[in-house]
CSV table of C-alpha atoms and ligand atoms in Angstrom, one decimal:
chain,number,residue,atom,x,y,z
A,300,UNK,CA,60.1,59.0,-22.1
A,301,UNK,CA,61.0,58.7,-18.3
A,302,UNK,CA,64.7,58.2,-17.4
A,303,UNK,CA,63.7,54.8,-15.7
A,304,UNK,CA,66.0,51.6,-16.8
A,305,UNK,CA,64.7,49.9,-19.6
A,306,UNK,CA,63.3,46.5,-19.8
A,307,UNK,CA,66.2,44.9,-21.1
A,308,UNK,CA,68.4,46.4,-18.5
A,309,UNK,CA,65.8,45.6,-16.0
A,310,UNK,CA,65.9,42.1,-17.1
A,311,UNK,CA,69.4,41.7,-17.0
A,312,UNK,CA,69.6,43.1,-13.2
A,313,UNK,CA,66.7,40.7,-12.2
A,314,UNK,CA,68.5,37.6,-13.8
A,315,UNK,CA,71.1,38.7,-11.7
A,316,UNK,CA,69.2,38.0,-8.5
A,317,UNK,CA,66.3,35.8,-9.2
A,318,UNK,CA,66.6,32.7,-11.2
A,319,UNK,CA,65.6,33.6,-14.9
A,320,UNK,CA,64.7,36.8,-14.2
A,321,UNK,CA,61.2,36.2,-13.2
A,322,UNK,CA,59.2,34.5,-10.4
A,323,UNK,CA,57.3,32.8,-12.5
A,324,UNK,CA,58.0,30.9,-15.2
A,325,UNK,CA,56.1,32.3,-18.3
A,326,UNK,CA,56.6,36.1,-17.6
A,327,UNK,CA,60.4,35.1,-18.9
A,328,UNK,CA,58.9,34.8,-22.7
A,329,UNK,CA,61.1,31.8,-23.1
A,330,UNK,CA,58.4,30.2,-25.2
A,331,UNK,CA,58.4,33.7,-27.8
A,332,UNK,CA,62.2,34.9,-27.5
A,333,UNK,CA,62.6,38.3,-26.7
A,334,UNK,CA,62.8,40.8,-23.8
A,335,UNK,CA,60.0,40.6,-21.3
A,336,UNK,CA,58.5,43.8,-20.8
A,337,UNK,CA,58.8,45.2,-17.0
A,338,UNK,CA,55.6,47.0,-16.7
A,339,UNK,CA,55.3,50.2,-14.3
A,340,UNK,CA,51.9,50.8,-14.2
A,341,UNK,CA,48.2,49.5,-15.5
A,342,UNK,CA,44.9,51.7,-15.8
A,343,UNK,CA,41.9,50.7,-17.2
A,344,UNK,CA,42.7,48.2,-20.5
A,345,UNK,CA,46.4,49.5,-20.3
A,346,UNK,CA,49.0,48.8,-19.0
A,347,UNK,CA,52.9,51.0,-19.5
A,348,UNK,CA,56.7,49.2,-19.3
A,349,UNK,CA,59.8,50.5,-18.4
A,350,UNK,CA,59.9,51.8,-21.4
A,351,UNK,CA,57.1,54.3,-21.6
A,352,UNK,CA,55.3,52.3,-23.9
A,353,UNK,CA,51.5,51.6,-24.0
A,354,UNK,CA,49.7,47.9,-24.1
A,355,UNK,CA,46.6,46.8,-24.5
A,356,UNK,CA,46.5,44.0,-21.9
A,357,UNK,CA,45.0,41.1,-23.4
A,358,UNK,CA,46.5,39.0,-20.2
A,359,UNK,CA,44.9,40.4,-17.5
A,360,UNK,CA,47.3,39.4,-14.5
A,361,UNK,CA,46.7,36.0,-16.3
A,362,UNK,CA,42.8,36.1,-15.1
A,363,UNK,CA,42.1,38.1,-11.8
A,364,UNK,CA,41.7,42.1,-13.0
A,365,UNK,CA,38.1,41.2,-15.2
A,366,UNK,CA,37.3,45.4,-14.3
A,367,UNK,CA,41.0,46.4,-15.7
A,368,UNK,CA,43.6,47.7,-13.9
A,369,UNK,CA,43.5,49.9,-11.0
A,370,UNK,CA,39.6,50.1,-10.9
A,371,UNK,CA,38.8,53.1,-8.8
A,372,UNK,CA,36.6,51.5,-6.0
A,373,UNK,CA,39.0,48.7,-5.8
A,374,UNK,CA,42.1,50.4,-5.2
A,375,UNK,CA,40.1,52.4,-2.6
A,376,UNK,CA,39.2,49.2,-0.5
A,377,UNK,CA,42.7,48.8,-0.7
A,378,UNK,CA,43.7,52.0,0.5
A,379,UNK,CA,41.2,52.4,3.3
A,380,UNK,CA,42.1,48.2,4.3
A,381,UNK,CA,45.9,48.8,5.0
A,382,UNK,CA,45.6,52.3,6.7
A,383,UNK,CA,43.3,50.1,9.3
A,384,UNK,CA,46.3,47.7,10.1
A,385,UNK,CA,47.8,45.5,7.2
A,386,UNK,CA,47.7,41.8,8.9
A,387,UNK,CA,46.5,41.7,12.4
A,388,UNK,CA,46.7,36.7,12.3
A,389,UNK,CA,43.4,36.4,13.8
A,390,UNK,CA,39.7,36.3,12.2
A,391,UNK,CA,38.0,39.6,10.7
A,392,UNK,CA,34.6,40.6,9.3
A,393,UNK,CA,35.8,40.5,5.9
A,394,UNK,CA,36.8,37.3,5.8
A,395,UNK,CA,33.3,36.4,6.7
A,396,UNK,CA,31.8,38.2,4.0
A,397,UNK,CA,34.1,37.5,1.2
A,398,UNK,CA,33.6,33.4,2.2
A,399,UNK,CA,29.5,34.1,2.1
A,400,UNK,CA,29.8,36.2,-1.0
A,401,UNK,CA,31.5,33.6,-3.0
A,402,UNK,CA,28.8,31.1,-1.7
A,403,UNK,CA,26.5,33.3,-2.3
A,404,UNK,CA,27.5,33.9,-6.1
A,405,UNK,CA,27.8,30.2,-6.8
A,406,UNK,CA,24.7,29.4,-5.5
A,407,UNK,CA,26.0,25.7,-5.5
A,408,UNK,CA,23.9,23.2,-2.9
A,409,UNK,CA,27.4,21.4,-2.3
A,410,UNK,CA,29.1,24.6,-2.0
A,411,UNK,CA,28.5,25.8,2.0
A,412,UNK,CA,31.6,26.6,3.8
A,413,UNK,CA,35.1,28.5,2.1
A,414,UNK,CA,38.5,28.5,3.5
A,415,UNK,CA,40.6,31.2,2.3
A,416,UNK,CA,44.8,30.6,1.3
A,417,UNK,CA,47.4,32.6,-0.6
A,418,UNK,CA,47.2,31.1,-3.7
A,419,UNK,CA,45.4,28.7,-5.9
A,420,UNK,CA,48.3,25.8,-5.6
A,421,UNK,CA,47.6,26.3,-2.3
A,422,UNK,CA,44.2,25.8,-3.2
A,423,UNK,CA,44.0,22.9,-4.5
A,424,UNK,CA,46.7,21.5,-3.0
A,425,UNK,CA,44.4,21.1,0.1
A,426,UNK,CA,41.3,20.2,-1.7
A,427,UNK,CA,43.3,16.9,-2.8
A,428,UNK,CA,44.7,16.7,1.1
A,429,UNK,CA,40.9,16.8,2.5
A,430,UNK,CA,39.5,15.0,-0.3
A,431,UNK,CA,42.4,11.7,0.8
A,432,UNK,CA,41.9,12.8,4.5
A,433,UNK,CA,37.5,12.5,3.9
A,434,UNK,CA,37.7,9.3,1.9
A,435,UNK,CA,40.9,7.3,3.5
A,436,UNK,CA,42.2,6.7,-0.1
A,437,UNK,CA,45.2,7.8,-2.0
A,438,UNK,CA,45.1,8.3,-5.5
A,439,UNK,CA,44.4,11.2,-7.3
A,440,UNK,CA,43.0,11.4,-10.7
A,441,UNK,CA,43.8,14.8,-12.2
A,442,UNK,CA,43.8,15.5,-17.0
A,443,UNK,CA,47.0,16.3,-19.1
A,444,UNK,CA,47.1,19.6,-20.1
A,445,UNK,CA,45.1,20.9,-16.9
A,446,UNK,CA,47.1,23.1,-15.1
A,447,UNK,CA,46.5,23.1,-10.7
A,448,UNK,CA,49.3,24.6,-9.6
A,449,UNK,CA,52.8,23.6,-8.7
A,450,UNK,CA,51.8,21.2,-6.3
A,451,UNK,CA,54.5,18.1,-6.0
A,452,UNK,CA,51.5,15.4,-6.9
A,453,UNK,CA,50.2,17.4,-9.5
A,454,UNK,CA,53.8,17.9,-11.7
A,455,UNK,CA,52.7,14.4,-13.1
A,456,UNK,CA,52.9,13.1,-16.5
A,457,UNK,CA,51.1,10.6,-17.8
A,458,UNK,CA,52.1,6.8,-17.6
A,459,UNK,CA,52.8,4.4,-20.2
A,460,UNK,CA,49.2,4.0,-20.9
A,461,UNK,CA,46.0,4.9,-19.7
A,462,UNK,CA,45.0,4.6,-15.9
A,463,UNK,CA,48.9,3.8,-15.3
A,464,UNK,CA,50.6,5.9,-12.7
A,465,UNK,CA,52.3,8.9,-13.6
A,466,UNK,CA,55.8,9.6,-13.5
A,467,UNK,CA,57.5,13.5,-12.2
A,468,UNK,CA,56.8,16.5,-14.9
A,469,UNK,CA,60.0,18.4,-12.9
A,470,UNK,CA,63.0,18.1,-11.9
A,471,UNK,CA,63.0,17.6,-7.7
A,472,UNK,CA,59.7,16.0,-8.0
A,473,UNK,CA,60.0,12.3,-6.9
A,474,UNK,CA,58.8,9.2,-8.3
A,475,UNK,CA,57.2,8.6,-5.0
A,476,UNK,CA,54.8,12.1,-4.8
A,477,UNK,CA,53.7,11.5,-8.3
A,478,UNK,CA,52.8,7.4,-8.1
A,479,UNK,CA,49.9,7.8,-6.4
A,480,UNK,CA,48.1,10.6,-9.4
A,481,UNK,CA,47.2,9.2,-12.8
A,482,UNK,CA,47.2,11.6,-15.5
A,483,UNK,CA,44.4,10.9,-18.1
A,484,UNK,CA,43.8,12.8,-21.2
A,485,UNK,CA,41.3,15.7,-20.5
A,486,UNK,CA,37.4,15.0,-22.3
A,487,UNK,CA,37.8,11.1,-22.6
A,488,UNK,CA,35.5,9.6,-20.1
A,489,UNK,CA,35.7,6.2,-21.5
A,490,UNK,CA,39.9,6.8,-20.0
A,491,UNK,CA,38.0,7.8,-16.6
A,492,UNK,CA,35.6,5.1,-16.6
A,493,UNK,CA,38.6,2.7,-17.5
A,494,UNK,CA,40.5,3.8,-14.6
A,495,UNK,CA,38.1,3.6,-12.1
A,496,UNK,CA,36.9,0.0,-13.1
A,497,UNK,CA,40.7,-1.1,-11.9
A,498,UNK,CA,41.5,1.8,-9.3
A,499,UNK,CA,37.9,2.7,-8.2
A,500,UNK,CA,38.6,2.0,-4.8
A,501,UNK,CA,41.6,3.4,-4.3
A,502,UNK,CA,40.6,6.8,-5.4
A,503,UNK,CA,40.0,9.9,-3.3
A,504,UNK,CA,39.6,12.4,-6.0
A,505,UNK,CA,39.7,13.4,-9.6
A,506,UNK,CA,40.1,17.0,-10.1
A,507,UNK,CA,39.9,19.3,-13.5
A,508,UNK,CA,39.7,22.3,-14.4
A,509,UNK,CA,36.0,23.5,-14.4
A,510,UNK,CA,37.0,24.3,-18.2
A,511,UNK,CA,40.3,24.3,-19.5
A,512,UNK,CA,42.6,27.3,-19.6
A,513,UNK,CA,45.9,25.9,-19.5
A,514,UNK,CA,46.5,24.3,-22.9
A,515,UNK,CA,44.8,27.2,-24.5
A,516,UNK,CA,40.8,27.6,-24.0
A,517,UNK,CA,39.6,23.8,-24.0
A,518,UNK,CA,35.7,23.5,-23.2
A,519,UNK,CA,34.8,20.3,-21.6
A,520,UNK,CA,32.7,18.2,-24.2
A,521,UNK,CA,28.8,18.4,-23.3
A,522,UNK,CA,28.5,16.2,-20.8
A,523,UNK,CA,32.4,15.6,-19.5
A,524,UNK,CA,31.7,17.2,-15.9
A,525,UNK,CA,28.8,15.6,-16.1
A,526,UNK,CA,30.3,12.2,-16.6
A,527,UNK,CA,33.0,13.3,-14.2
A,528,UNK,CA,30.1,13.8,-11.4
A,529,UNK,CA,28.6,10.1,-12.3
A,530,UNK,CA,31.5,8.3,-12.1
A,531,UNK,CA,33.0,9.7,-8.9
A,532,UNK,CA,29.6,9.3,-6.9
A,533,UNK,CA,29.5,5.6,-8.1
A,534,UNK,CA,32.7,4.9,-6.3
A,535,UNK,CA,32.8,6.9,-3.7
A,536,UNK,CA,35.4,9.4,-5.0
A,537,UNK,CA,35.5,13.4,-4.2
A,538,UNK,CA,35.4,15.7,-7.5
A,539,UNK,CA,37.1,19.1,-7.2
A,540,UNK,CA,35.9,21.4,-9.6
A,541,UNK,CA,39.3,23.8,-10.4
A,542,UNK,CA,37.5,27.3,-10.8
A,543,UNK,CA,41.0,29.1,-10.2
A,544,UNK,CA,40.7,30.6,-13.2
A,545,UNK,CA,37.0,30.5,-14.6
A,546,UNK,CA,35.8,31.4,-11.0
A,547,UNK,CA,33.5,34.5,-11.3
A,548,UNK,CA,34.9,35.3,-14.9
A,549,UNK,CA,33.1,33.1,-17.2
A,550,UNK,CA,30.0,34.4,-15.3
A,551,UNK,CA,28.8,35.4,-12.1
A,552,UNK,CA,29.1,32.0,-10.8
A,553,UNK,CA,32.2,31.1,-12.2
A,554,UNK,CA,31.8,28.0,-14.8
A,555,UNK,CA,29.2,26.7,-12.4
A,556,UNK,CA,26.9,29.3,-14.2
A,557,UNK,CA,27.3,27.8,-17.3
A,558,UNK,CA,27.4,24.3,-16.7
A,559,UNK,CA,25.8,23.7,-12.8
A,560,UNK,CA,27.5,20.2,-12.5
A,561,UNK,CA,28.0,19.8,-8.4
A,562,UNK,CA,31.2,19.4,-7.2
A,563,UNK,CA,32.3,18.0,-3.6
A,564,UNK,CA,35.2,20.4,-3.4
A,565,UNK,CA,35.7,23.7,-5.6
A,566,UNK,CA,38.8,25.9,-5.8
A,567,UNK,CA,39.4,29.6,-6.8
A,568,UNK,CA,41.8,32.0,-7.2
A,569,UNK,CA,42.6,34.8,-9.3
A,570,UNK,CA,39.2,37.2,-9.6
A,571,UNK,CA,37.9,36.7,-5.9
A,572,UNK,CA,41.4,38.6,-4.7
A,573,UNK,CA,41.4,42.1,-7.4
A,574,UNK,CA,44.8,40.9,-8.1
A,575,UNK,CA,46.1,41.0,-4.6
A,576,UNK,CA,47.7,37.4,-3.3
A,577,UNK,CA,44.4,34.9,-2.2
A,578,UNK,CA,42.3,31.9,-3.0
A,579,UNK,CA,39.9,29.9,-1.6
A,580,UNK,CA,38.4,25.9,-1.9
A,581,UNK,CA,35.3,24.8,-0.4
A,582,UNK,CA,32.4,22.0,0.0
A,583,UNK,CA,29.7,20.8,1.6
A,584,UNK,CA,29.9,21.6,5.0
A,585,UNK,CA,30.4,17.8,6.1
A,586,UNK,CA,33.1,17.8,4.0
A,587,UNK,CA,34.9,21.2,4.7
A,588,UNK,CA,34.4,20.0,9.0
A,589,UNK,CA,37.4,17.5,8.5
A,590,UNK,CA,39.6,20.4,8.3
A,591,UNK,CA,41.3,21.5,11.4
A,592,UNK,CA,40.3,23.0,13.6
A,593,UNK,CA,37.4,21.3,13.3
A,594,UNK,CA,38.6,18.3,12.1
A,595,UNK,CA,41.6,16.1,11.5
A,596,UNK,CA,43.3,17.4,8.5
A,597,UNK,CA,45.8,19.7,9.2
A,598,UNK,CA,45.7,23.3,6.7
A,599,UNK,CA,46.8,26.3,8.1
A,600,UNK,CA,48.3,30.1,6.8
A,601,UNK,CA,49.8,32.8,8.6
A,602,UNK,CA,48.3,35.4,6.3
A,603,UNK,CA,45.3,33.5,5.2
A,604,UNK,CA,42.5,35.8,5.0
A,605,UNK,CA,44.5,38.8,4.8
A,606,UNK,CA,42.7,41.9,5.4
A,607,UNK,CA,44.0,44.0,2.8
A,608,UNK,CA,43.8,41.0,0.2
A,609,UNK,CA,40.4,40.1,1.3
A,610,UNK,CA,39.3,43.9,0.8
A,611,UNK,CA,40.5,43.9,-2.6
A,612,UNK,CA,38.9,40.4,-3.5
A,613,UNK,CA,35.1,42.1,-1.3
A,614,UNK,CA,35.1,45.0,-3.6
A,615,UNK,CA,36.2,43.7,-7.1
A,616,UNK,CA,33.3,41.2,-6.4
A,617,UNK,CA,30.7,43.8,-5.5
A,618,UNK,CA,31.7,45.7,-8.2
A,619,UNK,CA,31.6,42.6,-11.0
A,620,UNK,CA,27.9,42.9,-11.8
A,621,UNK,CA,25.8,41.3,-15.4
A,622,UNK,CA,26.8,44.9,-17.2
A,623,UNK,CA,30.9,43.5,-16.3
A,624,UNK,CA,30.0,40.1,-17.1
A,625,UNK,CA,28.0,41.7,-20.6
A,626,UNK,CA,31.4,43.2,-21.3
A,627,UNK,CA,33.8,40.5,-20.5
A,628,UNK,CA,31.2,38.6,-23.0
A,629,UNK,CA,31.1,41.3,-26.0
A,630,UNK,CA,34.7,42.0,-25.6
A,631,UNK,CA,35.9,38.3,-26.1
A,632,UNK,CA,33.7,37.8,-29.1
A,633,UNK,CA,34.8,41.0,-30.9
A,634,UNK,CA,38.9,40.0,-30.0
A,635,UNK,CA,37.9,36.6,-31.5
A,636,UNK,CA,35.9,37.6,-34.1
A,637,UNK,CA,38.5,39.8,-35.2
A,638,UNK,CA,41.0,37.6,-34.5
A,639,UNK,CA,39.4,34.4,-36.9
A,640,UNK,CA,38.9,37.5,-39.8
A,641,UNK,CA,42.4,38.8,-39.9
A,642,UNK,CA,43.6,34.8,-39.8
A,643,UNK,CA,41.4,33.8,-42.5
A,644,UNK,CA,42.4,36.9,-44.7
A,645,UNK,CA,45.9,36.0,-44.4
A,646,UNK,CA,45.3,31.9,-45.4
A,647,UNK,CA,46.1,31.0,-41.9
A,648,UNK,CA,44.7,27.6,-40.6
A,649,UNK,CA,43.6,28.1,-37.0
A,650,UNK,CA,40.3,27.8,-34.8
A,651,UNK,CA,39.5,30.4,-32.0
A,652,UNK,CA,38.2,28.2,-29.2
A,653,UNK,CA,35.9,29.6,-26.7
A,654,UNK,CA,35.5,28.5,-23.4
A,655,UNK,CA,33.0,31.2,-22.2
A,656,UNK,CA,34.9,34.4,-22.0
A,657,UNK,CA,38.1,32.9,-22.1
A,658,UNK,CA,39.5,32.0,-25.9
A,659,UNK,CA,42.5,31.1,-27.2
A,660,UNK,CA,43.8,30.2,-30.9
A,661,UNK,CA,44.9,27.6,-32.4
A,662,UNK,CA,47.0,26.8,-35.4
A,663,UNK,CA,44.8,24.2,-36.2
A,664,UNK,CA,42.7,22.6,-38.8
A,665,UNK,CA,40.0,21.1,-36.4
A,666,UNK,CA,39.5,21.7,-33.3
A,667,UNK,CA,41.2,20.8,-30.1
A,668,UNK,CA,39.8,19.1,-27.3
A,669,UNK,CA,42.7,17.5,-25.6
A,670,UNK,CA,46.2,18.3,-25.1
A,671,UNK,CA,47.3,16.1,-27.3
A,672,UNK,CA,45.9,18.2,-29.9
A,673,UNK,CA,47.3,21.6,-28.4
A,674,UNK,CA,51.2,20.1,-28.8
A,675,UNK,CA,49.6,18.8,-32.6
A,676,UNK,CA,48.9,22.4,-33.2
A,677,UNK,CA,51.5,24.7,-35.7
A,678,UNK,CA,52.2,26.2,-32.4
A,679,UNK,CA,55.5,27.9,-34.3
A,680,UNK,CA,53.5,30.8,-36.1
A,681,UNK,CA,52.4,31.7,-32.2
A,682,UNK,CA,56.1,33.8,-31.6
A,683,UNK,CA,56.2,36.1,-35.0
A,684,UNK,CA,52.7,36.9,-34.5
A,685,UNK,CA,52.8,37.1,-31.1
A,686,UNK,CA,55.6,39.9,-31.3
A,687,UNK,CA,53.9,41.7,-34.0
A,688,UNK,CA,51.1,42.1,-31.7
A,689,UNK,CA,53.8,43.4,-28.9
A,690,UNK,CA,55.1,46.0,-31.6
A,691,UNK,CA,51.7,47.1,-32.3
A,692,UNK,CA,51.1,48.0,-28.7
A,693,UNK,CA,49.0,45.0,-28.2
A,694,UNK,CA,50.5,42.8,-25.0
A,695,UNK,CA,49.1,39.1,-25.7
A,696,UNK,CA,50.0,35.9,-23.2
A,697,UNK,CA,53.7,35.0,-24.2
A,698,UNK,CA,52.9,31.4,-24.7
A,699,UNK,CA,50.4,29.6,-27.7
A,700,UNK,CA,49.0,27.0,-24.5
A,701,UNK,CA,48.0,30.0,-22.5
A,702,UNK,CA,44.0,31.6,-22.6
A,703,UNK,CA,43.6,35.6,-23.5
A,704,UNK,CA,42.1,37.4,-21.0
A,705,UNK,CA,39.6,40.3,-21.8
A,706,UNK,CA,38.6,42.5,-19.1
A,707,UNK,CA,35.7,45.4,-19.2
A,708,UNK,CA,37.3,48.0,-19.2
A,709,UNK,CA,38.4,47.8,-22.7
A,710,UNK,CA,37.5,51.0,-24.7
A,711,UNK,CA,36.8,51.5,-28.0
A,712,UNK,CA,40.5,52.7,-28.3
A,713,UNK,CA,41.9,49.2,-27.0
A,714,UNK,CA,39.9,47.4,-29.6
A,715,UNK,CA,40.0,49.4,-32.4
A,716,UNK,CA,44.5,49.0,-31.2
A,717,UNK,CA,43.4,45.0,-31.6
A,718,UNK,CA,41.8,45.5,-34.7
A,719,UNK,CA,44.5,47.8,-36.3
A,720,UNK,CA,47.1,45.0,-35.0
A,721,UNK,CA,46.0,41.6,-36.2
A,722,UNK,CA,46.1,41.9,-40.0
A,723,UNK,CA,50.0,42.6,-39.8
A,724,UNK,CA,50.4,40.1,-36.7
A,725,UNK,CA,47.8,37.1,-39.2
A,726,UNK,CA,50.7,37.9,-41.9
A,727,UNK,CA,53.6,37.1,-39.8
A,728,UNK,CA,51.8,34.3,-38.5
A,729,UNK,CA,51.5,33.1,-42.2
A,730,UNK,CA,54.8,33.8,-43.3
A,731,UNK,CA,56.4,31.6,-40.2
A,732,UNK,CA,57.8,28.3,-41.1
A,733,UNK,CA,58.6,25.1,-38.6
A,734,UNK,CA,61.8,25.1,-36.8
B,249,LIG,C1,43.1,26.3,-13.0
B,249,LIG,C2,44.3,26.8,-12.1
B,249,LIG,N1,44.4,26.2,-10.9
B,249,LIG,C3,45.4,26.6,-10.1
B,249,LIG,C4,46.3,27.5,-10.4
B,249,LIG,C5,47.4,27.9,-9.5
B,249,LIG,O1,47.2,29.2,-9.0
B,249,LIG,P1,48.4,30.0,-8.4
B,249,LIG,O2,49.2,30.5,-9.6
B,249,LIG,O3,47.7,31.2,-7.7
B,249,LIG,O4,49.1,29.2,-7.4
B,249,LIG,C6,46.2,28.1,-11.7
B,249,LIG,C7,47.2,29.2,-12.1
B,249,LIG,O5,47.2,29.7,-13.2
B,249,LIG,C8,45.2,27.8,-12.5
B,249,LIG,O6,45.0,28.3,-13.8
């Protein structure tokens, strides 16, 4: 054991100087209890806290490290990017390849030109500003439950009823930024269709989430994106495709692989950066020309397209190939697998929802396709089995609404830790009672 502080005294000097402790929300485990664990260092499937222990990481950075942590040709694109100059603010090669590789991978006709930005809220918060600026309309059309950021628009809750105009989700959000986005409930086209027979015209875009990752994993039903396509070609409306977080983990291609519904704008995040801070949204090239310079709609980022950033994003791309993808695959079926078996043996009612390599479970009966249905769910046996898990040595997302992330490095160690882990974490979760 090192002689580093603790988490718990960690935490307590970070709430000291950053509000909660964290810079972002969910790393505080408000929604378990308990000490969130300050982690030092990652390798492989692991990752070690302040504390000197060892985790199995079934979070992942919350999507972006599919090869594990500190993958070895990854961390040496990093190294050999910043001893070249870390941020020079004015176009580089790599930013060239990184925008044709992701084109390349997606292999979507309506996906021809990238721009890179920091993060996916920056993201998609300029997909929505093209897609207004494109179609000289205003309202966006965006699903509860679907997570897009922290954009001010998109911190919207849903009206009094369907196709009514949202109202603010937060606190220093105003009534004004949010009137303009309807929130319908995610996999109900009839909602969409409803909304667009008053509003059509009025609409620049709907966006989603290529599948759902933010309530828990929430496949669209056969034939949503679909629908989603249809309806916003009819009137005239843009649809962005969020692949923040499926982008090039569900498959190769990102959800696109799966279900090849063409999108006018796409957004990602997460995997195409290693971990390191950048995103990226893109369109047909008619589309993507509005953008300034080329066009009238103002975007712009000092470090957009960092070097470093970009290197990390060029080689954890290169090195994602079908054996990663075969993993990501195996390694989320075994979890799950597991996962259902140690909750059945313990009389617990749940469903393990897939949404290609992303999962999630339920405490459920049937299962969920909206987010109505996550809030329905016994939600309350997530924090005892959630720090069961933690005890075991097994770090899980500190939320029940949140996906589990697999990545390919994990070993036969790391899931035999799982395995060894669930049975005592499914009793917990069965012994828990509402509060
Ligand atoms: C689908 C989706 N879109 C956008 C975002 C926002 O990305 P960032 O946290 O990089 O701003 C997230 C973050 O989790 C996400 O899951």
């Amino acid at each position: 054991m090192s002689d580093a502080p603790k988490s718990a005294e960690l935490f307590e000097r970070a709430q000291r100087v950053t509000p909660g402790g964290v810079n972002s929300p969910v790393r505080a485990f408000r929604a378990v209890g308990g000490t969130p664990r300050f982690m030092v260092s990652g390798s492989g499937p692991y990752l070690v806290d302040a504390d000197g222990r060892q985790y199995v990481d079934l979070v992942s950075s919350w999507g972006p490290m599919i090869l594990g942590h500190a993958h070895p040709a990854v961390v040496a694109a990093v190294q050999a990017a910043a001893a070249g100059g870390l941020s020079f603010g004015t176009p580089t090669l790599g930013e060239i390849e990184l925008a044709e590789l992701i084109i390349a991978r997606v292999d979507a006709p309506s996906l021809q030109q990238v721009r890179l930005v920091n993060s996916g809220t920056e993201a998609t918060m300029s997909a929505i500003r093209l897609a207004r600026g494109v179609t000289g309309r205003h309202r966006v059309v965006k699903f509860a439950g679907c997570y897009h950021g922290h954009v001010d628009a998109l911190l919207a809750a849903a009206g009094s009823g369907v196709a009514t105009f949202a109202h603010p989700d937060s606190e220093g959000v105003t009534g004004a930024q949010t009137a303009e986005t309807i929130v319908l409930p995610y996999n109900d086209l009839a909602a969409v269709e409803e909304c667009f027979a008053a509003y059509g015209a009025e609409i620049a875009c709907v966006i989603t989430e290529a599948a759902a990752g933010n309530m828990g994993a929430v496949a669209p039903l056969a034939g949503f994106n679909a629908g989603l396509r249809e309806v916003t070609y009819k009137h005239g409306a843009l649809l962005i495709m969020d692949e923040v977080m499926t982008g090039f983990r569900v498959s190769a291609a990102g959800w696109y692989g799966l279900d090849p519904v063409e999108a006018d704008l796409f957004t990602f995040g997460k995997v195409m950066s290693g971990g390191l801070p950048a995103a990226a949204f893109g369109g047909r090239a008619d589309v993507m020309g509005q953008l300034s310079p080329a066009g009238p709609v103002y975007q712009a980022g000092t470090l957009s397209g960092n070097p470093v950033a970009v290197a990390a994003g060029l080689a954890s791309l290169r090195a994602a190939d079908a054996s990663v993808y075969a993993a990501l695959d195996a390694n989320a079926h075994t979890v799950g697998r597991l996962l259902g078996a140690a909750l059945d043996e313990a009389g617990v009612a749940h469903q393990v929802q897939y949404a290609g390599s992303l999962f999630s479970v339920f405490f459920a009966d049937a299962p969920v396709t909206d987010f109505a249905g996550a809030q329905a769910c016994a939600t309350w046996r997530y924090k005892p089995f959630f720090h069961a898990m933690l005890d075991a040595g097994v770090y899980l997302p500190p939320s029940a609404f949140e996906a589990w992330f697999v990545n390919a490095a994990m070993d036969d160690g790391a899931l035999a830790r799982i395995a060894d882990a669930l049975p005592g974490a499914a009793r917990a979760a069965a012994a828990a009672t509402a509060s």
